[in-house]
Short mmCIF file of C-alpha atoms in Angstrom, two decimals:
data_model
loop_
_atom_site.label_atom_id
_atom_site.label_comp_id
_atom_site.label_asym_id
_atom_site.label_seq_id
_atom_site.Cartn_x
_atom_site.Cartn_y
_atom_site.Cartn_z
CA GLN V 144 0.00 0.00 0.00
CA SER V 145 1.63 3.26 -1.10
CA ALA V 146 1.40 6.48 0.86
CA LEU V 147 -1.47 8.80 0.10
CA THR V 148 -0.45 11.62 -2.24
CA GLN V 149 -0.24 15.20 -0.99
CA PRO V 150 1.29 18.29 -2.59
CA ALA V 151 4.79 18.89 -1.25
CA SER V 152 4.04 22.49 -0.40
CA VAL V 153 1.21 24.99 -0.25
CA SER V 154 1.50 28.65 0.59
CA GLY V 155 -0.85 31.49 1.31
CA SER V 156 -0.91 35.00 2.71
CA LEU V 157 -2.09 35.95 6.15
CA GLY V 158 -5.86 35.86 6.31
CA GLN V 159 -6.26 33.86 3.12
CA SER V 160 -7.66 30.33 2.78
CA ILE V 161 -5.71 27.36 1.52
CA THR V 162 -6.67 23.79 0.74
CA ILE V 163 -4.45 20.73 1.02
CA SER V 164 -5.44 17.67 -0.98
CA CYS V 165 -4.85 14.04 -0.08
CA THR V 166 -5.37 11.58 -2.90
CA GLY V 167 -5.87 7.90 -2.30
CA THR V 168 -7.66 5.10 -4.10
CA SER V 169 -10.94 3.26 -4.17
CA ASP V 170 -9.44 0.95 -1.52
CA ASP V 171 -9.04 3.64 1.11
CA ILE V 172 -10.35 7.22 0.93
CA GLY V 173 -12.80 6.26 -1.78
CA VAL V 174 -14.69 3.80 0.40
CA TYR V 175 -13.99 4.71 4.02
CA ASP V 176 -14.81 7.86 5.98
CA TYR V 177 -11.83 7.33 8.29
CA VAL V 178 -9.63 10.16 7.13
CA SER V 179 -7.74 12.18 9.71
CA TRP V 180 -5.41 15.17 9.45
CA TYR V 181 -2.38 16.12 11.58
CA GLN V 182 -0.39 19.31 12.05
CA GLN V 183 3.29 18.99 12.93
CA HIS V 184 5.55 21.85 13.88
CA PRO V 185 9.33 21.31 13.63
CA GLY V 186 10.65 19.09 16.38
CA LYS V 187 7.19 18.47 17.79
CA ALA V 188 4.79 15.56 17.82
CA PRO V 189 1.88 15.65 15.37
CA LYS V 190 -1.45 17.07 16.55
CA LEU V 191 -4.84 15.74 15.48
CA MET V 192 -6.76 18.43 13.61
CA ILE V 193 -9.57 16.50 11.88
CA TYR V 194 -10.92 12.94 12.25
CA GLU V 195 -13.50 10.95 10.31
CA VAL V 196 -13.18 13.32 7.34
CA SER V 197 -14.69 16.43 8.87
CA ASN V 198 -14.85 16.23 12.67
CA ARG V 199 -12.80 18.61 14.77
CA PRO V 200 -11.49 17.50 18.16
CA SER V 201 -12.25 19.75 21.09
CA GLY V 202 -9.88 22.70 21.18
CA VAL V 203 -9.07 22.78 17.46
CA SER V 204 -9.90 26.07 15.78
CA ASN V 205 -12.95 26.14 13.51
CA ARG V 206 -10.67 27.68 10.88
CA PHE V 207 -9.74 24.09 10.10
CA SER V 208 -12.23 22.02 8.12
CA GLY V 209 -12.16 18.74 6.27
CA SER V 210 -14.06 17.21 3.38
CA LYS V 211 -13.93 14.35 0.91
CA SER V 212 -14.91 13.76 -2.69
CA GLY V 213 -14.31 10.46 -4.37
CA ASN V 214 -10.77 9.29 -3.70
CA THR V 215 -9.56 12.69 -2.51
CA ALA V 216 -9.80 14.23 0.94
CA SER V 217 -9.10 17.88 1.62
CA LEU V 218 -8.10 20.05 4.55
CA THR V 219 -8.98 23.73 4.33
CA ILE V 220 -7.43 26.36 6.57
CA SER V 221 -9.29 29.64 6.49
CA GLY V 222 -8.05 32.96 7.85
CA LEU V 223 -4.47 31.76 7.61
CA GLN V 224 -2.34 32.71 10.61
CA ALA V 225 1.40 32.66 11.21
CA GLU V 226 1.10 29.75 13.64
CA ASP V 227 -0.49 27.60 10.93
CA GLU V 228 2.92 27.32 9.26
CA ALA V 229 3.74 23.63 9.74
CA ASP V 230 3.71 20.26 8.03
CA TYR V 231 0.35 18.58 7.54
CA TYR V 232 -0.31 14.87 7.08
CA CYS V 233 -3.45 12.98 6.18
CA ASN V 234 -4.17 9.40 7.22
CA SER V 235 -6.74 6.87 6.09
CA TYR V 236 -7.94 3.40 6.95
CA THR V 237 -7.31 1.10 3.99
CA GLY V 238 -9.37 -1.97 4.69
CA SER V 239 -6.45 -4.08 3.61
CA SER V 240 -3.73 -5.76 5.62
CA THR V 241 -1.92 -2.43 5.63
CA TYR V 242 -4.72 -1.06 7.81
CA TYR V 243 -3.66 2.60 8.02
CA VAL V 244 -1.61 4.74 5.66
CA PHE V 245 -0.32 8.29 5.99
CA GLY V 246 0.01 10.88 3.28
CA THR V 247 3.33 12.13 1.96
CA GLY V 248 3.01 15.39 3.88
CA THR V 249 2.53 19.03 2.90
CA GLU V 250 4.60 21.96 4.07
CA VAL V 251 2.43 25.03 4.60
CA THR V 252 4.10 28.40 4.34
CA VAL V 253 2.43 31.61 5.44
CA LEU V 254 3.59 34.52 3.33
CA GLN M 111 -5.31 14.75 31.18
CA VAL M 112 -3.92 11.67 29.48
CA GLN M 113 -0.25 11.80 28.61
CA LEU M 114 2.04 9.35 26.84
CA GLN M 115 5.79 9.11 27.30
CA GLU M 116 8.21 6.95 25.32
CA SER M 117 11.32 5.52 26.93
CA GLY M 118 14.17 3.32 25.78
CA PRO M 119 17.71 3.35 24.39
CA GLY M 120 18.54 6.08 21.92
CA LEU M 121 21.25 4.00 20.29
CA VAL M 122 20.93 0.42 19.06
CA LYS M 123 23.55 -1.63 17.25
CA PRO M 124 22.77 -3.16 13.85
CA SER M 125 21.20 -6.63 13.99
CA GLN M 126 20.08 -6.09 17.59
CA THR M 127 16.56 -5.53 18.90
CA LEU M 128 15.07 -2.08 19.40
CA SER M 129 12.92 -1.96 22.53
CA LEU M 130 10.69 0.97 23.50
CA THR M 131 8.07 1.43 26.18
CA CYS M 132 5.21 3.89 26.29
CA THR M 133 3.89 4.85 29.72
CA VAL M 134 0.32 6.10 29.85
CA SER M 135 -0.59 8.50 32.65
CA GLY M 136 -3.87 10.15 33.52
CA GLY M 137 -5.96 7.35 32.05
CA SER M 138 -6.24 3.59 31.81
CA ILE M 139 -4.70 1.53 29.03
CA SER M 140 -7.53 -0.94 29.65
CA SER M 141 -10.11 1.38 28.10
CA GLY M 142 -11.97 -0.31 25.27
CA ALA M 143 -12.33 2.99 23.46
CA TYR M 144 -8.78 3.09 22.10
CA TYR M 145 -6.02 1.27 20.34
CA TRP M 146 -2.48 1.96 21.49
CA SER M 147 -0.19 2.65 18.59
CA TRP M 148 3.38 3.03 17.44
CA ILE M 149 4.29 5.37 14.58
CA ARG M 150 7.72 6.29 13.28
CA GLN M 151 9.21 9.12 11.28
CA HIS M 152 12.52 8.91 9.49
CA PRO M 153 14.57 12.12 9.80
CA GLY M 154 13.07 14.76 7.56
CA LYS M 155 10.49 12.34 6.21
CA GLY M 156 6.84 11.44 6.66
CA LEU M 157 4.94 9.37 9.19
CA LYS M 158 4.52 5.61 9.05
CA TRP M 159 2.08 3.55 11.10
CA ILE M 160 3.89 0.61 12.71
CA GLY M 161 1.09 -1.15 14.56
CA ASP M 162 -1.55 -1.15 17.28
CA ILE M 163 -2.56 -3.14 20.31
CA TYR M 164 -5.98 -3.33 21.95
CA TYR M 165 -6.47 -3.78 25.69
CA SER M 166 -7.50 -7.39 25.02
CA GLY M 167 -4.04 -8.04 23.57
CA SER M 168 -5.13 -8.14 19.94
CA THR M 169 -2.45 -6.71 17.68
CA TYR M 170 -2.41 -5.21 14.19
CA TYR M 171 0.86 -4.73 12.36
CA ASN M 172 2.04 -2.96 9.24
CA PRO M 173 2.82 -5.84 6.85
CA SER M 174 6.08 -4.20 5.80
CA LEU M 175 7.38 -4.63 9.37
CA LYS M 176 5.26 -7.53 10.59
CA SER M 177 8.00 -10.15 10.49
CA ARG M 178 10.20 -8.08 12.81
CA ILE M 179 7.87 -6.40 15.29
CA THR M 180 6.08 -7.32 18.47
CA ILE M 181 3.77 -4.98 20.36
CA SER M 182 2.71 -5.95 23.86
CA LEU M 183 1.05 -4.36 26.84
CA ASP M 184 1.40 -4.47 30.61
CA THR M 185 -1.87 -3.35 32.15
CA SER M 186 -0.44 -3.52 35.67
CA LYS M 187 2.06 -0.82 34.75
CA ASN M 188 -0.24 1.00 32.31
CA GLN M 189 2.40 0.58 29.60
CA PHE M 190 2.70 -0.83 26.12
CA SER M 191 5.87 -1.74 24.32
CA LEU M 192 7.45 -2.14 20.90
CA LYS M 193 10.17 -4.59 19.96
CA LEU M 194 11.75 -4.39 16.52
CA LYS M 195 14.33 -7.07 15.82
CA SER M 196 17.22 -7.29 13.40
CA VAL M 197 17.47 -3.52 13.03
CA THR M 198 19.48 -1.75 10.34
CA ALA M 199 20.34 1.88 9.68
CA ALA M 200 17.02 2.12 7.85
CA ASP M 201 15.26 1.79 11.21
CA THR M 202 16.81 5.03 12.47
CA ALA M 203 13.82 7.25 13.15
CA VAL M 204 11.81 9.14 15.72
CA TYR M 205 9.39 6.68 17.28
CA TYR M 206 6.08 7.94 18.63
CA CYS M 207 3.52 6.19 20.74
CA ALA M 208 -0.05 7.40 20.34
CA ARG M 209 -3.60 6.79 21.48
CA PHE M 210 -5.91 5.83 18.61
CA MET M 211 -9.62 6.59 18.98
CA ILE M 212 -11.92 3.78 17.91
CA THR M 213 -15.10 4.49 16.00
CA PHE M 214 -18.29 3.71 17.89
CA GLY M 215 -19.31 0.19 17.01
CA GLY M 216 -16.89 0.03 14.12
CA GLY M 217 -13.65 -1.15 15.61
CA ILE M 218 -11.72 1.07 13.25
CA GLY M 219 -9.24 3.68 14.38
CA SER M 220 -10.47 7.12 13.49
CA GLY M 221 -7.71 9.41 14.75
CA PHE M 222 -4.51 9.47 16.79
CA ASP M 223 -5.65 11.99 19.37
CA ILE M 224 -2.83 11.92 21.91
CA TRP M 225 0.86 11.51 21.10
CA GLY M 226 4.01 11.08 23.09
CA GLN M 227 6.81 13.56 22.49
CA GLY M 228 8.70 11.04 20.39
CA THR M 229 12.10 9.47 20.90
CA LEU M 230 14.94 9.35 18.39
CA VAL M 231 16.44 5.92 17.96
CA THR M 232 19.67 5.71 16.01
CA VAL M 233 20.92 2.40 14.67
CA SER M 234 24.69 2.49 14.48
CA SER M 235 27.68 0.47 15.57
#
């Protein structure tokens, strides 16, 4: 099972909205609503931002939202802030013996 | 609140066994609402799910590592552990333990909601 495909980098200006895509297959994102998203600052552990495609854990800003269409999941950050600059990873259940696969990761830069 | 903390040697010799322990505080590892997971990250690279264990002892492993790994738990100490045998330089990575929420009635992990700080393990002679 290969990693889910994400763009290597996405950038946006303060206050803007950006969207990070996460492309899988009909064996994972396409059939299961078990997509989660993680934010990772340098040298830190990842932080759960979205689970089950579009649910936000308690304490996560509502500027973060998730969605899915076909084999692609997306994370949108609205009202971009300096502290949003980080790496972002998606994850999905695969239903195969691989069970869970992460995305390749996206570096978000705030201009 | 629940916290996870990894512990173990930071340096392992090639061909030996990497052993890490994750201590869970502020909550019980015997909760049926979670899997307890190991994830690793090679330096400067992405995340890779290694495997999970449920409080019952059921385990789920990444097939790419399955022949070399064992995940176990000690409920009396509120800990779970990872053993990775026959390590090579390719196993050098930051290893994280994490709590994995389970979907209601589904038995599928829906999100790693709590992570340890991570521990760098270097494989070198």
